[in-house]
């Protein structure tokens, strides 16, 4: 009962990189003893919203669901574009999705019903594992005069979709820099791909993009002469006073066209989460399959390269781990 994946060319390339997964393998459920006849697991459908098609998360989600769909016999998994982390959490809490990814801060807010989730807490949110740090990337045109977070004041600046997790990052950082958000800027509420086009055309001064590096939208903008803007220690320290999940992050020179120096920014760990009512065996199999194939996934998606199970259970804002994932982590000695 596999569903056909509706994918763009970029996605097709991503899936091609995972072709080594081969044909559908046997269920990863541990083999029963001779005294217990094998029990076939009921079919499970996994809908996995990701982010906009130009963001790294879109391809990451596609790679993961293709792996699960191929390797676990009873799972039918597919990924879809979305508006990002906040929508992913809302879709999961409403039962429209079963697994997704968001930054740990948004997961914490969803679990506790704060900020964008005030009055809409999803208390049964569970973690499959922490993944990679997701860096904030502040991009500006060469002639914008933007060389720091504070210098965005008065500028025409793209802050992503209204109410999105990325807009929340803009609000946090601009407030930490002493700006009155959004009144102190000319805010443009658009997707990453549209922001890249407008940066390329010079019709906006800058844009905030939160995505694994390199991100297609940032590459497009830098190819057209735009630059990454450094986020200083003062901003990161101010953020950490209220939001302990922030960490400094370096985007190495050469990550983007014409980037000749390292650029410091802030980052938050991405977390793969699921509904709490997803059964323990399914989540165990999803977790086991993910980590046992992490090398393949890392070859297909740079953001997944080098991830380890040890890192999966730290820096996740003390979010609760699903019993199925916990079983796997205990089995391999991580917990």
Coordinates of C-alpha atoms in Angstrom, one line a residue:
X1 CA 0.0 0.0 0.0
X2 CA 2.9 2.3 -0.8
X3 CA 2.0 5.8 -1.8
X4 CA 3.8 7.5 -4.7
X5 CA 5.9 10.4 -3.5
X6 CA 5.3 13.7 -5.1
X7 CA 8.7 15.1 -5.4
X8 CA 10.6 17.8 -7.2
X9 CA 13.8 17.2 -9.2
X10 CA 15.9 18.0 -6.2
X11 CA 14.1 15.5 -4.2
X12 CA 14.5 12.9 -6.9
X13 CA 18.2 13.4 -6.7
X14 CA 18.1 13.0 -3.0
X15 CA 16.2 9.7 -3.2
X16 CA 18.6 8.6 -5.9
X17 CA 21.5 9.0 -3.5
X18 CA 19.7 6.5 -1.2
X19 CA 19.1 3.9 -4.0
X20 CA 21.7 1.8 -2.3
X21 CA 19.0 0.9 0.2
X22 CA 17.7 -1.6 -2.4
X23 CA 14.6 -3.6 -2.3
X24 CA 12.2 -3.8 0.7
X25 CA 13.9 -5.8 3.5
X26 CA 12.5 -7.8 6.2
X27 CA 10.8 -6.1 9.1
X28 CA 13.3 -4.9 11.7
X29 CA 11.1 -6.3 14.5
X30 CA 13.2 -8.7 16.6
X31 CA 12.6 -12.3 15.6
X32 CA 10.2 -14.2 18.0
X33 CA 11.3 -17.4 19.8
X34 CA 10.4 -20.8 18.4
X35 CA 7.6 -21.0 21.0
X36 CA 6.0 -17.8 19.7
X37 CA 4.8 -17.7 16.1
X38 CA 5.7 -14.6 14.1
X39 CA 3.2 -11.8 14.4
X40 CA 2.8 -9.5 11.5
X41 CA 2.7 -5.8 12.5
X42 CA -0.4 -3.9 11.3
X43 CA 0.4 -1.4 8.5
X44 CA 1.5 2.0 9.7
X45 CA 1.2 5.2 7.7
X46 CA 3.8 7.9 8.5
X47 CA 3.1 11.4 7.2
X48 CA 6.1 13.6 7.7
X49 CA 5.8 17.4 7.0
X50 CA 9.1 19.1 6.5
X51 CA 9.5 22.8 5.3
X52 CA 9.5 24.8 2.1
X53 CA 11.0 23.1 -0.9
X54 CA 14.1 25.3 -1.0
X55 CA 15.0 24.5 2.6
X56 CA 17.4 21.7 3.6
X57 CA 14.8 20.2 5.9
X58 CA 12.6 19.3 2.8
X59 CA 15.3 17.0 1.4
X60 CA 16.2 15.7 4.9
X61 CA 12.7 14.6 5.5
X62 CA 12.4 13.0 2.1
X63 CA 15.6 11.0 2.7
X64 CA 14.4 9.7 6.0
X65 CA 10.9 8.7 4.8
X66 CA 12.3 7.0 1.8
X67 CA 14.6 5.0 4.0
X68 CA 11.7 3.9 6.3
X69 CA 9.4 3.2 3.4
X70 CA 12.0 1.0 1.8
X71 CA 13.4 -0.8 4.9
X72 CA 10.5 -1.4 7.2
X73 CA 8.0 -3.8 5.7
X74 CA 4.8 -2.6 7.4
X75 CA 5.6 1.2 7.2
X76 CA 4.3 3.5 4.4
X77 CA 6.1 6.7 4.9
X78 CA 6.1 9.9 2.8
X79 CA 7.2 13.5 3.3
X80 CA 5.4 16.7 2.3
X81 CA 6.4 20.4 2.0
X82 CA 5.1 22.6 4.8
X83 CA 5.6 26.1 6.4
X84 CA 8.2 24.7 8.8
X85 CA 8.5 23.7 12.5
X86 CA 5.4 25.4 14.0
X87 CA 3.1 24.0 11.3
X88 CA 4.8 20.6 11.7
X89 CA 4.0 20.6 15.4
X90 CA 0.4 21.7 14.9
X91 CA -0.1 19.0 12.2
X92 CA 1.3 16.4 14.5
X93 CA -0.8 17.5 17.5
X94 CA -3.9 17.4 15.3
X95 CA -3.2 13.9 14.1
X96 CA -2.5 15.0 10.5
X97 CA 1.1 13.9 10.8
X98 CA 2.8 11.2 12.8
X99 CA 6.5 12.2 12.7
X100 CA 8.3 15.5 11.9
X101 CA 11.2 17.8 12.7
X102 CA 11.4 21.2 14.4
X103 CA 13.8 23.1 16.5
X104 CA 13.9 22.1 20.2
X105 CA 12.6 25.5 21.3
X106 CA 9.4 25.1 19.3
X107 CA 9.0 21.6 20.6
X108 CA 9.4 22.8 24.2
X109 CA 6.8 25.5 23.6
X110 CA 4.4 23.1 22.0
X111 CA 4.7 20.6 24.8
X112 CA 4.1 23.3 27.4
X113 CA 1.6 25.4 25.6
X114 CA 3.6 28.6 25.5
X115 CA 4.4 31.3 23.0
X116 CA 2.8 30.4 19.6
X117 CA 1.2 27.4 21.2
X118 CA -0.5 29.2 24.1
X119 CA -3.8 27.4 24.8
X120 CA -2.8 24.6 22.4
X121 CA -0.4 22.5 24.3
X122 CA 0.3 19.0 23.0
X123 CA 1.3 17.2 26.1
X124 CA 1.8 13.9 24.4
X125 CA 4.7 15.1 22.2
X126 CA 7.6 12.7 22.2
X127 CA 11.2 12.8 20.9
X128 CA 12.7 10.2 18.6
X129 CA 16.1 11.9 18.7
X130 CA 18.0 15.2 18.5
X131 CA 19.7 15.7 15.2
X132 CA 21.9 18.6 14.0
X133 CA 22.2 22.2 15.0
X134 CA 20.1 24.4 12.8
X135 CA 21.9 27.8 12.2
X136 CA 20.3 31.1 11.8
X137 CA 21.6 32.7 8.6
X138 CA 21.2 36.5 8.2
X139 CA 21.8 37.5 4.6
X140 CA 22.1 41.1 3.3
X141 CA 22.7 42.8 0.0
X142 CA 26.1 44.4 -0.5
X143 CA 24.7 47.9 -0.6
X144 CA 22.2 47.5 2.3
X145 CA 24.4 48.9 5.1
X146 CA 23.5 45.8 7.2
X147 CA 26.6 44.6 9.0
X148 CA 25.1 43.6 12.4
X149 CA 21.7 42.6 13.9
X150 CA 21.1 46.1 15.2
X151 CA 21.7 47.7 11.8
X152 CA 18.6 46.1 10.4
X153 CA 16.6 49.0 11.9
X154 CA 14.7 50.8 9.2
X155 CA 15.6 48.2 6.5
X156 CA 13.3 46.3 4.2
X157 CA 13.8 42.8 5.6
X158 CA 12.3 39.3 4.9
X159 CA 11.3 37.5 8.1
X160 CA 9.7 34.4 6.6
X161 CA 6.0 33.5 7.0
X162 CA 4.0 35.3 9.7
X163 CA 3.8 33.2 12.8
X164 CA 6.5 30.8 11.7
X165 CA 9.4 29.6 13.8
X166 CA 11.8 31.6 11.6
X167 CA 9.8 34.8 12.3
X168 CA 10.1 33.9 16.0
X169 CA 13.9 33.8 15.5
X170 CA 13.8 37.3 14.0
X171 CA 11.8 38.6 16.9
X172 CA 14.1 37.1 19.5
X173 CA 17.3 38.3 17.8
X174 CA 16.1 41.8 16.9
X175 CA 14.7 42.3 20.5
X176 CA 18.1 41.1 21.9
X177 CA 19.7 43.8 19.7
X178 CA 17.5 46.5 21.2
X179 CA 15.1 46.8 18.4
X180 CA 11.3 47.1 18.7
X181 CA 10.1 44.2 16.5
X182 CA 8.4 44.5 14.0
X183 CA 7.9 48.3 14.1
X184 CA 11.6 49.1 13.7
X185 CA 11.9 47.3 10.3
X186 CA 10.0 47.1 7.1
X187 CA 9.0 43.4 7.4
X188 CA 8.3 41.2 4.4
X189 CA 6.5 38.0 5.2
X190 CA 7.7 35.6 2.4
X191 CA 9.1 32.2 1.9
X192 CA 12.9 31.5 1.6
X193 CA 12.8 31.0 -2.2
X194 CA 10.9 34.3 -2.7
X195 CA 13.4 36.1 -0.4
X196 CA 16.3 34.7 -2.4
X197 CA 14.8 36.1 -5.6
X198 CA 14.2 39.5 -4.0
X199 CA 17.8 39.6 -2.6
X200 CA 19.1 38.7 -6.0
X201 CA 17.0 41.5 -7.6
X202 CA 17.9 44.0 -4.8
X203 CA 14.3 44.6 -4.0
X204 CA 14.9 43.9 -0.3
X205 CA 17.8 44.7 1.9
X206 CA 18.1 41.4 3.8
X207 CA 16.5 38.2 4.9
X208 CA 16.5 35.7 7.8
X209 CA 16.9 32.1 6.8
X210 CA 17.1 29.3 9.3
X211 CA 18.2 26.1 7.6
X212 CA 21.1 23.7 7.5
X213 CA 24.1 25.1 5.7
X214 CA 24.5 25.3 2.8
X215 CA 20.9 26.3 2.1
X216 CA 19.8 26.8 -1.5
X217 CA 18.3 30.2 -0.8
X218 CA 21.5 31.5 0.8
X219 CA 23.6 30.0 -2.0
X220 CA 21.4 31.8 -4.6
X221 CA 21.7 35.1 -2.8
X222 CA 25.5 34.9 -2.3
X223 CA 25.9 34.0 -5.9
X224 CA 24.3 37.4 -6.7
X225 CA 26.7 39.2 -4.4
X226 CA 24.9 39.1 -1.1
X227 CA 26.7 38.3 2.2
X228 CA 26.2 36.5 5.5
X229 CA 26.1 38.8 8.5
X230 CA 27.9 37.9 11.7
X231 CA 25.8 37.5 14.9
X232 CA 28.0 38.7 17.7
X233 CA 28.7 37.2 21.1
X234 CA 26.7 40.0 22.7
X235 CA 23.5 38.9 20.9
X236 CA 24.0 35.3 21.7
X237 CA 24.7 36.0 25.4
X238 CA 21.6 38.1 25.6
X239 CA 19.5 35.3 24.0
X240 CA 20.9 32.6 26.3
X241 CA 19.7 34.5 29.4
X242 CA 16.1 33.8 28.4
X243 CA 16.4 31.0 26.0
X244 CA 19.0 28.4 27.1
X245 CA 18.7 26.3 23.9
X246 CA 20.8 28.8 21.9
X247 CA 24.4 28.0 21.0
X248 CA 27.1 29.8 19.0
X249 CA 27.7 28.2 15.6
X250 CA 30.3 28.9 12.9
X251 CA 29.6 28.7 9.2
X252 CA 33.0 28.0 7.7
X253 CA 34.5 30.1 5.0
X254 CA 33.7 28.6 1.6
X255 CA 30.3 27.3 2.6
X256 CA 28.8 29.8 0.2
X257 CA 29.9 31.5 -3.0
X258 CA 32.2 34.5 -2.3
X259 CA 32.3 33.7 1.4
X260 CA 36.0 34.2 2.2
X261 CA 35.8 34.2 6.0
X262 CA 34.1 32.2 8.8
X263 CA 30.8 33.7 10.0
X264 CA 29.5 33.3 13.5
X265 CA 25.8 32.8 14.0
X266 CA 23.4 31.3 16.6
X267 CA 21.9 27.8 16.3
X268 CA 19.3 25.5 17.9
X269 CA 19.3 21.7 17.7
X270 CA 16.8 20.2 15.4
X271 CA 14.6 17.4 17.0
X272 CA 12.8 14.6 15.3
X273 CA 9.6 14.1 17.2
X274 CA 6.4 12.0 17.0
X275 CA 3.0 11.5 18.4
X276 CA 3.0 9.9 21.8
X277 CA 0.3 7.4 20.7
X278 CA 2.5 5.9 18.0
X279 CA 3.1 2.4 19.3
X280 CA 6.4 1.4 20.9
X281 CA 7.4 -1.2 18.4
X282 CA 6.9 1.2 15.5
X283 CA 9.0 3.9 17.1
X284 CA 11.7 1.4 18.1
X285 CA 11.9 0.2 14.5
X286 CA 11.9 3.8 13.1
X287 CA 14.7 4.8 15.5
X288 CA 16.8 1.6 14.9
X289 CA 16.4 1.9 11.1
X290 CA 17.4 5.5 11.2
X291 CA 20.6 5.0 13.2
X292 CA 21.7 1.8 11.5
X293 CA 21.6 3.6 8.2
X294 CA 22.9 7.0 9.3
X295 CA 26.0 6.6 7.0
X296 CA 23.8 6.3 3.9
X297 CA 21.7 9.2 5.0
X298 CA 24.8 11.3 5.7
X299 CA 26.0 10.6 2.2
X300 CA 22.7 11.8 0.7
X301 CA 22.2 14.7 3.1
X302 CA 25.2 16.7 4.4
X303 CA 23.1 17.9 7.5
X304 CA 22.9 14.2 8.6
X305 CA 26.5 13.5 8.1
X306 CA 28.4 12.6 11.3
X307 CA 25.4 12.4 13.5
X308 CA 25.7 9.9 16.4
X309 CA 23.1 8.3 18.8
X310 CA 25.1 9.8 21.7
X311 CA 24.2 13.3 20.5
X312 CA 20.6 12.3 20.0
X313 CA 19.7 12.4 23.7
X314 CA 21.5 15.7 24.7
X315 CA 20.7 19.4 24.0
X316 CA 17.0 18.6 23.4
X317 CA 15.6 21.0 26.1
X318 CA 14.7 18.1 28.4
X319 CA 12.0 16.9 26.1
X320 CA 10.5 13.5 26.8
X321 CA 11.8 10.6 24.7
X322 CA 9.3 8.1 23.3
X323 CA 9.4 4.7 25.0
X324 CA 10.3 3.0 21.7
X325 CA 13.2 5.3 21.0
X326 CA 14.3 5.0 24.7
X327 CA 14.3 1.2 24.3
X328 CA 16.7 1.5 21.4
X329 CA 19.0 4.0 23.1
X330 CA 19.2 1.8 26.2
X331 CA 19.8 -1.3 24.1
X332 CA 22.9 0.4 22.5
X333 CA 24.1 1.8 25.8
X334 CA 23.4 5.5 25.1
X335 CA 20.9 5.7 28.0

